[in-house]
XYZ file of C-alpha atoms in Angstrom:
296
model
C -35.866 -150.278 -14.911
C -33.652 -151.002 -17.738
C -30.555 -150.728 -15.555
C -32.042 -153.485 -13.297
C -32.953 -151.101 -10.374
C -36.162 -150.972 -8.339
C -38.482 -148.069 -7.469
C -40.445 -148.957 -4.392
C -43.065 -146.253 -3.131
C -46.122 -146.188 -0.890
C -49.165 -145.045 -2.336
C -51.218 -142.471 -0.373
C -54.674 -143.269 0.279
C -55.888 -139.547 0.315
C -54.529 -138.655 -3.136
C -57.686 -138.970 -4.925
C -59.992 -137.957 -2.107
C -61.938 -134.732 -2.551
C -61.145 -133.657 0.895
C -58.279 -134.213 2.905
C -57.770 -133.904 6.585
C -56.476 -130.470 7.947
C -57.362 -130.879 11.823
C -58.374 -131.274 14.657
C -58.526 -128.106 16.206
C -60.248 -127.267 19.689
C -63.083 -124.758 19.854
C -66.428 -123.734 21.168
C -69.922 -123.779 19.866
C -71.646 -120.391 19.606
C -75.058 -121.050 18.155
C -74.953 -122.493 14.775
C -71.275 -121.276 14.571
C -68.152 -123.196 15.746
C -64.854 -120.994 16.429
C -61.412 -122.450 16.910
C -59.733 -121.495 19.995
C -56.412 -120.269 18.325
C -56.804 -120.717 14.570
C -58.534 -118.234 12.648
C -61.128 -120.569 11.761
C -65.156 -119.958 11.782
C -67.363 -122.759 10.364
C -71.101 -122.448 10.198
C -72.989 -125.690 10.963
C -76.304 -125.965 9.407
C -78.946 -128.760 9.976
C -79.773 -129.167 6.644
C -76.327 -129.002 5.237
C -75.328 -131.189 2.532
C -73.652 -134.442 3.305
C -71.510 -136.608 1.027
C -69.100 -139.528 1.300
C -65.256 -139.449 0.226
C -62.717 -142.198 0.912
C -64.933 -143.881 3.260
C -65.413 -140.762 5.304
C -69.205 -139.363 5.996
C -68.906 -135.520 5.668
C -71.108 -132.547 6.336
C -70.119 -129.457 3.975
C -70.047 -126.366 5.586
C -70.985 -122.839 3.860
C -67.092 -121.720 3.889
C -66.397 -125.009 1.868
C -64.852 -127.197 4.595
C -66.143 -130.389 5.494
C -66.306 -131.804 9.177
C -67.067 -135.468 10.095
C -70.924 -136.201 10.107
C -70.448 -138.697 13.042
C -68.849 -135.854 15.075
C -71.472 -133.341 14.036
C -74.077 -135.740 15.241
C -72.429 -136.223 18.534
C -72.287 -132.378 19.186
C -75.964 -132.161 18.845
C -77.874 -132.055 22.298
C -80.162 -134.923 23.089
C -83.076 -133.875 24.396
C -85.618 -136.253 26.588
C -88.969 -135.847 26.727
C -90.017 -134.311 30.096
C -93.544 -133.769 31.923
C -95.169 -130.328 30.834
C -95.963 -129.499 34.647
C -94.567 -130.245 37.541
C -92.894 -128.812 40.808
C -89.453 -127.453 40.939
C -86.936 -128.112 43.840
C -84.355 -126.223 45.441
C -81.746 -128.780 43.961
C -83.338 -128.255 40.426
C -83.017 -124.496 40.450
C -79.309 -124.833 41.955
C -78.197 -126.983 39.279
C -79.727 -125.181 36.327
C -78.119 -121.788 37.775
C -75.047 -123.370 38.458
C -75.012 -124.452 34.795
C -75.950 -120.897 33.545
C -73.163 -119.562 35.416
C -70.898 -122.017 33.919
C -72.023 -121.521 30.437
C -71.696 -117.623 30.876
C -67.891 -117.845 32.436
C -66.809 -120.285 29.517
C -68.364 -118.110 26.949
C -67.061 -114.729 28.139
C -63.470 -116.546 28.817
C -63.567 -117.948 25.298
C -64.445 -114.632 23.722
C -61.955 -112.670 25.769
C -59.088 -115.034 25.102
C -59.877 -115.338 21.423
C -59.968 -111.377 21.191
C -56.575 -111.288 22.899
C -55.176 -113.540 20.723
C -56.066 -111.736 17.721
C -55.030 -108.403 19.223
C -51.634 -109.861 20.199
C -51.241 -110.982 16.268
C -52.087 -107.791 15.143
C -49.624 -106.133 17.353
C -46.890 -108.535 16.280
C -47.799 -107.923 12.939
C -47.347 -104.148 13.037
C -44.194 -104.569 14.826
C -42.618 -106.680 11.957
C -44.080 -103.877 9.485
C -42.477 -101.208 11.676
C -39.154 -102.692 11.586
C -39.377 -103.417 7.705
C -40.386 -99.863 7.357
C -37.588 -98.490 9.340
C -35.018 -100.554 7.511
C -36.155 -99.564 4.086
C -37.198 -95.870 4.567
C -36.106 -94.758 7.911
C -36.973 -90.857 7.166
C -40.746 -91.709 6.155
C -40.909 -94.021 9.253
C -39.795 -91.518 11.702
C -42.134 -88.967 10.198
C -45.126 -90.867 10.870
C -44.148 -92.276 14.080
C -43.418 -88.848 15.595
C -45.901 -87.231 13.594
C -43.385 -84.569 12.451
C -42.775 -83.837 8.695
C -39.651 -81.767 9.592
C -37.254 -84.612 10.575
C -34.320 -86.949 8.535
C -33.483 -90.302 9.591
C -30.637 -92.833 8.827
C -30.118 -96.756 9.955
C -27.119 -97.093 12.132
C -27.609 -100.571 13.104
C -29.918 -103.412 13.236
C -33.245 -101.936 14.442
C -31.550 -98.755 15.307
C -31.950 -95.270 13.547
C -30.816 -91.837 14.141
C -33.141 -88.728 13.607
C -32.226 -85.304 13.054
C -34.491 -82.186 12.713
C -34.946 -80.313 9.670
C -35.456 -76.598 9.206
C -38.040 -75.685 6.605
C -37.684 -72.874 3.657
C -39.847 -70.303 2.876
C -40.986 -69.706 -0.455
C -38.976 -66.868 -1.096
C -35.540 -68.480 -0.016
C -35.537 -71.369 -2.883
C -36.523 -70.999 -6.960
C -36.436 -74.018 -9.427
C -33.453 -73.354 -12.134
C -33.120 -74.814 -15.807
C -30.353 -77.230 -16.753
C -28.586 -74.459 -18.845
C -27.779 -72.819 -15.493
C -25.530 -75.746 -14.099
C -24.028 -76.892 -17.662
C -25.124 -74.406 -20.950
C -23.077 -76.974 -23.211
C -24.578 -80.426 -22.131
C -28.070 -80.553 -20.735
C -28.028 -83.824 -18.463
C -30.523 -84.502 -16.146
C -30.383 -85.247 -12.235
C -32.087 -87.609 -10.217
C -32.979 -85.026 -8.003
C -34.667 -81.492 -9.114
C -32.102 -78.708 -8.973
C -33.021 -75.459 -7.204
C -31.220 -72.075 -6.169
C -31.394 -71.511 -2.122
C -30.932 -68.216 -0.446
C -29.434 -68.568 2.867
C -28.162 -65.578 4.581
C -28.177 -63.450 1.432
C -25.734 -66.322 -0.111
C -27.206 -68.282 -3.406
C -26.115 -71.814 -3.441
C -27.181 -74.668 -6.153
C -28.824 -77.803 -4.421
C -31.037 -80.626 -5.393
C -34.384 -81.447 -3.519
C -35.675 -85.236 -3.515
C -38.938 -84.827 -4.414
C -40.046 -88.045 -2.240
C -38.992 -86.798 1.196
C -38.246 -83.059 0.566
C -34.558 -83.236 1.628
C -32.229 -80.897 0.059
C -28.592 -82.324 -0.938
C -25.845 -80.550 -2.078
C -25.182 -83.030 -4.884
C -27.082 -85.360 -7.042
C -26.583 -88.467 -9.463
C -26.903 -87.957 -13.365
C -30.225 -89.602 -14.531
C -31.518 -89.971 -18.094
C -33.860 -87.122 -19.124
C -36.909 -89.689 -20.587
C -37.337 -90.674 -17.240
C -36.369 -87.739 -14.761
C -36.761 -84.726 -16.717
C -40.455 -84.064 -15.379
C -41.059 -85.192 -11.492
C -43.953 -84.854 -9.180
C -43.311 -82.742 -5.978
C -45.593 -81.474 -3.097
C -45.430 -78.300 -1.928
C -47.566 -76.977 0.812
C -50.217 -79.788 0.335
C -50.472 -79.077 -3.549
C -49.152 -81.140 -6.217
C -46.855 -79.763 -8.785
C -44.751 -81.016 -11.975
C -41.318 -79.870 -12.470
C -39.293 -79.747 -15.732
C -35.676 -79.839 -15.187
C -34.928 -78.712 -18.385
C -36.840 -75.534 -18.360
C -37.124 -75.128 -14.704
C -40.784 -74.344 -15.056
C -43.553 -75.884 -12.715
C -47.114 -76.444 -13.374
C -50.046 -77.283 -10.913
C -51.536 -80.941 -11.236
C -55.212 -81.648 -10.583
C -55.540 -84.353 -8.295
C -58.307 -86.795 -7.735
C -58.155 -87.665 -4.145
C -59.557 -90.695 -2.672
C -61.669 -90.190 0.065
C -63.795 -93.496 0.547
C -62.732 -94.756 4.003
C -65.837 -96.882 4.241
C -65.414 -100.100 5.908
C -68.021 -102.949 6.218
C -68.799 -103.595 10.074
C -67.266 -106.351 11.878
C -69.507 -109.464 12.211
C -70.122 -110.008 15.728
C -71.777 -113.197 16.760
C -74.174 -112.925 19.612
C -74.324 -115.021 22.509
C -77.595 -117.220 22.975
C -79.413 -116.493 26.104
C -80.696 -119.296 28.389
C -84.134 -119.541 29.514
C -85.546 -121.686 32.157
C -88.531 -123.596 31.753
C -91.020 -125.159 34.031
C -89.648 -128.806 33.257
C -89.579 -131.758 35.680
C -86.556 -133.391 36.988
C -88.128 -135.565 39.561
C -91.616 -136.740 38.759
C -94.339 -135.672 41.156
C -95.785 -139.119 41.657
C -92.184 -139.950 43.216
C -93.393 -137.773 46.038
C -96.920 -138.944 46.237
C -95.819 -142.573 46.436
C -93.568 -141.975 49.236
C -96.356 -140.283 51.006
C -98.644 -142.905 50.664
C -96.123 -145.394 51.893
C -95.509 -143.120 54.878
C -99.104 -142.890 55.766
C -99.803 -146.841 55.641
C -96.715 -148.000 57.696
């Protein structure tokens, strides 16, 4: 450097590599698919998969875009030894094969159950975090959804604590939307909430309704008319547009989105184990032993 300082750094060998190591993870093979124990990772391992060499690593490319070591992939392939076509089966051979079948089924079911429980716990924990965020940002809507009651209002009173009150629904004959000239004939200023006139016990009062949660308040903040003059409100599952200046309402035709179809989940089946008539002990071993016994 011009000021006689020296910069020393250690170069990274993986900087120019096409693939960088991310694992390892523990998992289980189910057919041609490898599923991680806890990580949300599933890889399909094809026998005719593409292989490349990157930074002195022989890699096998999966359809998901990840690469695995080719040597480890070959180690996981089962090695089968050619056996005789016909032969006798012994009780020890049958016991060994049935024991393997029991172990394989137990391992597969245990892995599937553990993986499903882990995913379910993550889903529940994620919903818990969403519920806490919703209760803090909009306690009224959160309480109405949780208790399945639209006539509730709530307020946050502490960390993770909300206070809920019941509401009383007004009949259509008990309220009417009023124009701004009834509030201030000289200066027409719009409000954040929609002005209404309510009739409670024969006494009329001016109030304001929040179109988002339908809560009536005795007052409202001033707001610019270019943004709050016309507001949307839901009355008895019908959508209306209210003009604050004139006090008129008009129904709006709404296109409801009802397509709730979801793709079915992909559930990989468990490959069955079929028993074959394979020889673990050659028949000639028994015959040779028999002849030796006869000769002695």
